[in-house]
mmCIF file with all atom_site columns, C-alpha atoms in Angstrom:
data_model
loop_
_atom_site.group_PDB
_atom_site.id
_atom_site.type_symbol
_atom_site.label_atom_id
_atom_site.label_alt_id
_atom_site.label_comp_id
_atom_site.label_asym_id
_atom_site.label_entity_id
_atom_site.label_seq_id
_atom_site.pdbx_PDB_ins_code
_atom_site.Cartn_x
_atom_site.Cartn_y
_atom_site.Cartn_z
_atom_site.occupancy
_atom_site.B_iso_or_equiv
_atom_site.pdbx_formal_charge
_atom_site.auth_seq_id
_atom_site.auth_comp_id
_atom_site.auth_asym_id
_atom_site.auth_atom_id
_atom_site.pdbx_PDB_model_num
ATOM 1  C CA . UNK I 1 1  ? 0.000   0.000   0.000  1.00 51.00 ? 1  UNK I CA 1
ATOM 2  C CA . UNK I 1 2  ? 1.233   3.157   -0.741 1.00 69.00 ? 2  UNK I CA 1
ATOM 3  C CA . UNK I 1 3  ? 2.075   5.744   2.338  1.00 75.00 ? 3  UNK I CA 1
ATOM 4  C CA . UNK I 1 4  ? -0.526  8.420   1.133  1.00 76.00 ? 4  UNK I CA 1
ATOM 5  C CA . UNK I 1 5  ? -2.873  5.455   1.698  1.00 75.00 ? 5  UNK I CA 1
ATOM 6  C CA . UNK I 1 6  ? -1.809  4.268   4.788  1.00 73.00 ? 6  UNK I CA 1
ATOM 7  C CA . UNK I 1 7  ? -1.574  7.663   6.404  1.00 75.00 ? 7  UNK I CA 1
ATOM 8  C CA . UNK I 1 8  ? -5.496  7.853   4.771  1.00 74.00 ? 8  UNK I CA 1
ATOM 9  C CA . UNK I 1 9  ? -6.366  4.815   6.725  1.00 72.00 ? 9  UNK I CA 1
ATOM 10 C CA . UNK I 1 10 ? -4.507  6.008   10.085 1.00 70.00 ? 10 UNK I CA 1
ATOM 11 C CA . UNK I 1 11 ? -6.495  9.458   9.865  1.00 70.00 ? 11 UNK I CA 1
ATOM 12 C CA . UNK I 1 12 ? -9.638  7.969   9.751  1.00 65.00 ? 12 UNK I CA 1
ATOM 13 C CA . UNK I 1 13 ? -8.999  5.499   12.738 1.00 64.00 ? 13 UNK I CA 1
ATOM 14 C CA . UNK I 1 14 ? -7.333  8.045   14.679 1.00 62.00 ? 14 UNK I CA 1
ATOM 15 C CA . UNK I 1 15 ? -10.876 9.204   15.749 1.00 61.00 ? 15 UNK I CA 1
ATOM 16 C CA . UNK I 1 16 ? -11.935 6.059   17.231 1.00 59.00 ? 16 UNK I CA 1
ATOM 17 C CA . UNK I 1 17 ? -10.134 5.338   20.687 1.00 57.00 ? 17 UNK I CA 1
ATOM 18 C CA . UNK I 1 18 ? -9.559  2.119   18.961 1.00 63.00 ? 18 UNK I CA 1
ATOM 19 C CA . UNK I 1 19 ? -8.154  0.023   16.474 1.00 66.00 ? 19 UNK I CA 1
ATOM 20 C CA . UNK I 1 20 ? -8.275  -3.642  15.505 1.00 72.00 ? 20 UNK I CA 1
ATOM 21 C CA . UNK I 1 21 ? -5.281  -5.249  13.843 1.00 73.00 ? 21 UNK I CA 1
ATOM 22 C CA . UNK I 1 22 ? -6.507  -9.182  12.313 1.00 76.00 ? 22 UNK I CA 1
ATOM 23 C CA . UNK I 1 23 ? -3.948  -11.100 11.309 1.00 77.00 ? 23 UNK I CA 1
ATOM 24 C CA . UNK I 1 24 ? -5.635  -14.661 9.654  1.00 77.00 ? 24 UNK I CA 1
ATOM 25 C CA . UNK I 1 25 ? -3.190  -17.449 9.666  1.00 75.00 ? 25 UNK I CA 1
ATOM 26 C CA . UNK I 1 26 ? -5.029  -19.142 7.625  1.00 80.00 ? 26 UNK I CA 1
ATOM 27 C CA . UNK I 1 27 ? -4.412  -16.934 4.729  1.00 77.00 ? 27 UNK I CA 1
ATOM 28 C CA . UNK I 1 28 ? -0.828  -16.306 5.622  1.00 74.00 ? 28 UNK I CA 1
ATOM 29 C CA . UNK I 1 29 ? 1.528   -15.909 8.730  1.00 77.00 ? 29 UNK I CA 1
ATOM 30 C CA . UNK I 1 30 ? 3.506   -13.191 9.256  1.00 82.00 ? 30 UNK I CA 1
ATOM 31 C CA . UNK I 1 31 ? 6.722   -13.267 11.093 1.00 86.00 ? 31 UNK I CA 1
ATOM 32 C CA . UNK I 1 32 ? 8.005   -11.004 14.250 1.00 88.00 ? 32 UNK I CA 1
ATOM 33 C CA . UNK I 1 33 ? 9.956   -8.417  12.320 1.00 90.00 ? 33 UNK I CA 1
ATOM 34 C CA . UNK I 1 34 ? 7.223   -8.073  9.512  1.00 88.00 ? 34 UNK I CA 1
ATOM 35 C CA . UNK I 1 35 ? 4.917   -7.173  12.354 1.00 89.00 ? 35 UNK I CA 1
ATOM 36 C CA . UNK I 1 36 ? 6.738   -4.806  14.231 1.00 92.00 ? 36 UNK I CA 1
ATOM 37 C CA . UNK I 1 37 ? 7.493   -2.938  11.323 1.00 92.00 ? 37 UNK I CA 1
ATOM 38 C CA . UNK I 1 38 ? 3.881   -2.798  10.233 1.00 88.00 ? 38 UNK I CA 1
ATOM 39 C CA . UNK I 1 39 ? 3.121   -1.320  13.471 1.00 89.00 ? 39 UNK I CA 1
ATOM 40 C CA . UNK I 1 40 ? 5.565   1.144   13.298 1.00 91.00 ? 40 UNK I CA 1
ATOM 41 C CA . UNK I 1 41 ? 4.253   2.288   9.612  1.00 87.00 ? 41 UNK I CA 1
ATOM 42 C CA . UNK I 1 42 ? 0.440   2.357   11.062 1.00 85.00 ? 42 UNK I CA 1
ATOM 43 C CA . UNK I 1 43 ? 1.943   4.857   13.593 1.00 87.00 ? 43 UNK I CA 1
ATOM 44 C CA . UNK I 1 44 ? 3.185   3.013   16.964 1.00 89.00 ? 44 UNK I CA 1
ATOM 45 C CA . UNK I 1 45 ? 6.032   4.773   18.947 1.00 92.00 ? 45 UNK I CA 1
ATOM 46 C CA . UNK I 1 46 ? 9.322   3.304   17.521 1.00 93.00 ? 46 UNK I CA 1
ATOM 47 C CA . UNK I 1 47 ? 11.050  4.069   20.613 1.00 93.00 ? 47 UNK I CA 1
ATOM 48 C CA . UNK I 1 48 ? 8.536   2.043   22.995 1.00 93.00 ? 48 UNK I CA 1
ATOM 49 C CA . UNK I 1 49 ? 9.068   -1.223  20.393 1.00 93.00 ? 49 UNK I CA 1
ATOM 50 C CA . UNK I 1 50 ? 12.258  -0.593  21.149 1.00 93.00 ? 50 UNK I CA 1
ATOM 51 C CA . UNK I 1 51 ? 12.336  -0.496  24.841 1.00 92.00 ? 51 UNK I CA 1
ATOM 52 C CA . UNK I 1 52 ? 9.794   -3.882  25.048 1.00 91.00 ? 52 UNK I CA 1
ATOM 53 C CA . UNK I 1 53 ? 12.852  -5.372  22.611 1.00 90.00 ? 53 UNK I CA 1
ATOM 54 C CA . UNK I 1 54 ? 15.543  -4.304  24.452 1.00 90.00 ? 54 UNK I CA 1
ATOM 55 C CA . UNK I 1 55 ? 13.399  -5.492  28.011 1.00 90.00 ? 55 UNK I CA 1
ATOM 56 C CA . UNK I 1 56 ? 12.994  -9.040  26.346 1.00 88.00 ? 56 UNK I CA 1
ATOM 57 C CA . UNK I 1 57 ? 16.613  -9.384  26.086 1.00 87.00 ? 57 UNK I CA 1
ATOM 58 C CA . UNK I 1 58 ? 16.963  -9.815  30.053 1.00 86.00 ? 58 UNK I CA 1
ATOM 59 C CA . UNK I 1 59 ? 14.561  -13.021 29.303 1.00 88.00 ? 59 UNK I CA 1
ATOM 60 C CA . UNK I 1 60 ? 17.181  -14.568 27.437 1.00 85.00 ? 60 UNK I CA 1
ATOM 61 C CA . UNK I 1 61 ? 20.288  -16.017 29.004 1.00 85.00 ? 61 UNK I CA 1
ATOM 62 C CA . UNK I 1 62 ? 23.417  -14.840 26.828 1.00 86.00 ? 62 UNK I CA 1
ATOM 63 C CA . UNK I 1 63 ? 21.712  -12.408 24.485 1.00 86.00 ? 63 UNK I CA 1
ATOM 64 C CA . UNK I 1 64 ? 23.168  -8.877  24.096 1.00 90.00 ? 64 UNK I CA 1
ATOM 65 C CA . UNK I 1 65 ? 21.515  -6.723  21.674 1.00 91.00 ? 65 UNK I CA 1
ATOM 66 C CA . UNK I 1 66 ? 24.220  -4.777  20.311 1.00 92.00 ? 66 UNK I CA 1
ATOM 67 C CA . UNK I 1 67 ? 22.184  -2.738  17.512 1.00 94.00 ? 67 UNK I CA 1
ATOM 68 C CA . UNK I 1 68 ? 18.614  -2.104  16.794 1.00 94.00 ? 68 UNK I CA 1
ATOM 69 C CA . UNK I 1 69 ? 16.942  0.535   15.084 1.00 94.00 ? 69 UNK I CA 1
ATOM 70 C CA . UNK I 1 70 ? 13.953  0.808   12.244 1.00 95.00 ? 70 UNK I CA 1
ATOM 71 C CA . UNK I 1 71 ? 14.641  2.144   8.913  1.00 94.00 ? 71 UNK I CA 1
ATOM 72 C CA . UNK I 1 72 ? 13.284  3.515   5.634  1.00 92.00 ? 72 UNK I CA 1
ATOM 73 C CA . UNK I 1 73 ? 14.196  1.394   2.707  1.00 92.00 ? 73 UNK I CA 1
ATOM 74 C CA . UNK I 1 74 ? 13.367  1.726   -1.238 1.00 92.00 ? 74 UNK I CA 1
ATOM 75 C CA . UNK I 1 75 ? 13.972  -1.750  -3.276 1.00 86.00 ? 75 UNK I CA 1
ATOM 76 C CA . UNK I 1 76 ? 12.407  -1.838  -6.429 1.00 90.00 ? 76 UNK I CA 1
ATOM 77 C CA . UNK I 1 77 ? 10.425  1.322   -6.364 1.00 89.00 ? 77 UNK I CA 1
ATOM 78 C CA . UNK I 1 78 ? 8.679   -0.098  -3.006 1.00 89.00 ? 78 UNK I CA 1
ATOM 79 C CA . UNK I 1 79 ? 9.140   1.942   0.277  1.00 89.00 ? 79 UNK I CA 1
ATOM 80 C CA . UNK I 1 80 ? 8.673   0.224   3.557  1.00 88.00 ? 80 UNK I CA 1
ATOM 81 C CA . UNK I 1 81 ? 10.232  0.255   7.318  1.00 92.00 ? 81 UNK I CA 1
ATOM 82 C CA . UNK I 1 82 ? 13.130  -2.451  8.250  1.00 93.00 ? 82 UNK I CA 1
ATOM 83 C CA . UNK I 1 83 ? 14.144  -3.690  11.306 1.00 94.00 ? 83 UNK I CA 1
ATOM 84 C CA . UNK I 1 84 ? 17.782  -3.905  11.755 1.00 94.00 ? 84 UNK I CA 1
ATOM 85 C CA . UNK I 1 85 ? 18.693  -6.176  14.671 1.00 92.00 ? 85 UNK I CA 1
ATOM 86 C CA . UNK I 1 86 ? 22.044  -7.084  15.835 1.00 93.00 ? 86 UNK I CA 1
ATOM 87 C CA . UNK I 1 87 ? 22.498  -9.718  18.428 1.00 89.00 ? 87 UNK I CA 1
ATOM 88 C CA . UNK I 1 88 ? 25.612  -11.314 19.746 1.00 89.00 ? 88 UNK I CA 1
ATOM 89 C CA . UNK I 1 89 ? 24.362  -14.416 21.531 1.00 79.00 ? 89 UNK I CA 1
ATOM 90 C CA . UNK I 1 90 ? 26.607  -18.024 23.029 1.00 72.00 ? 90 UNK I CA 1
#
């Protein structure tokens, strides 16, 4: 979907103190990244994604996270949001 689109859709849900995201697995999955980059395109606060990330790293024995960020990217005339993750794990 194109970002005039999206930013369409967000305006219009903005007034409702709601909104629904559906994922159907039975369609297609979706995997962790995917979705946290979708939210951040529909307009959730990179920097709290960040902080539950960084928070689910004390869960896991021997996992630094070492880089993480969201960025822009353009490949083949498509725009969308990538997470970069860097982990250094034993």
């Amino acid at each position: 979907m194109a970002k005039q689109t999206l930013n369409r859709i967000y305006k219009h849900f903005k007034e409702f103190s709601f909104m629904v995201f559906v994922i159907d697995a039975q369609v297609a999955g979706i995997s962790g990244d995917m979705l946290l980059c979708s939210l951040v395109n529909i307009g959730a606060n990179k920097s709290k994604i960040i902080d539950g990330i960084r928070s689910a790293e004390l869960l896991c024995k021997d996992v630094k996270v070492k880089k993480i960020d969201f960025v822009e990217v353009k490949k083949n005339s498509l725009q969308a949001t990538e997470l970069l993750l860097e982990i250094d794990d034993d």
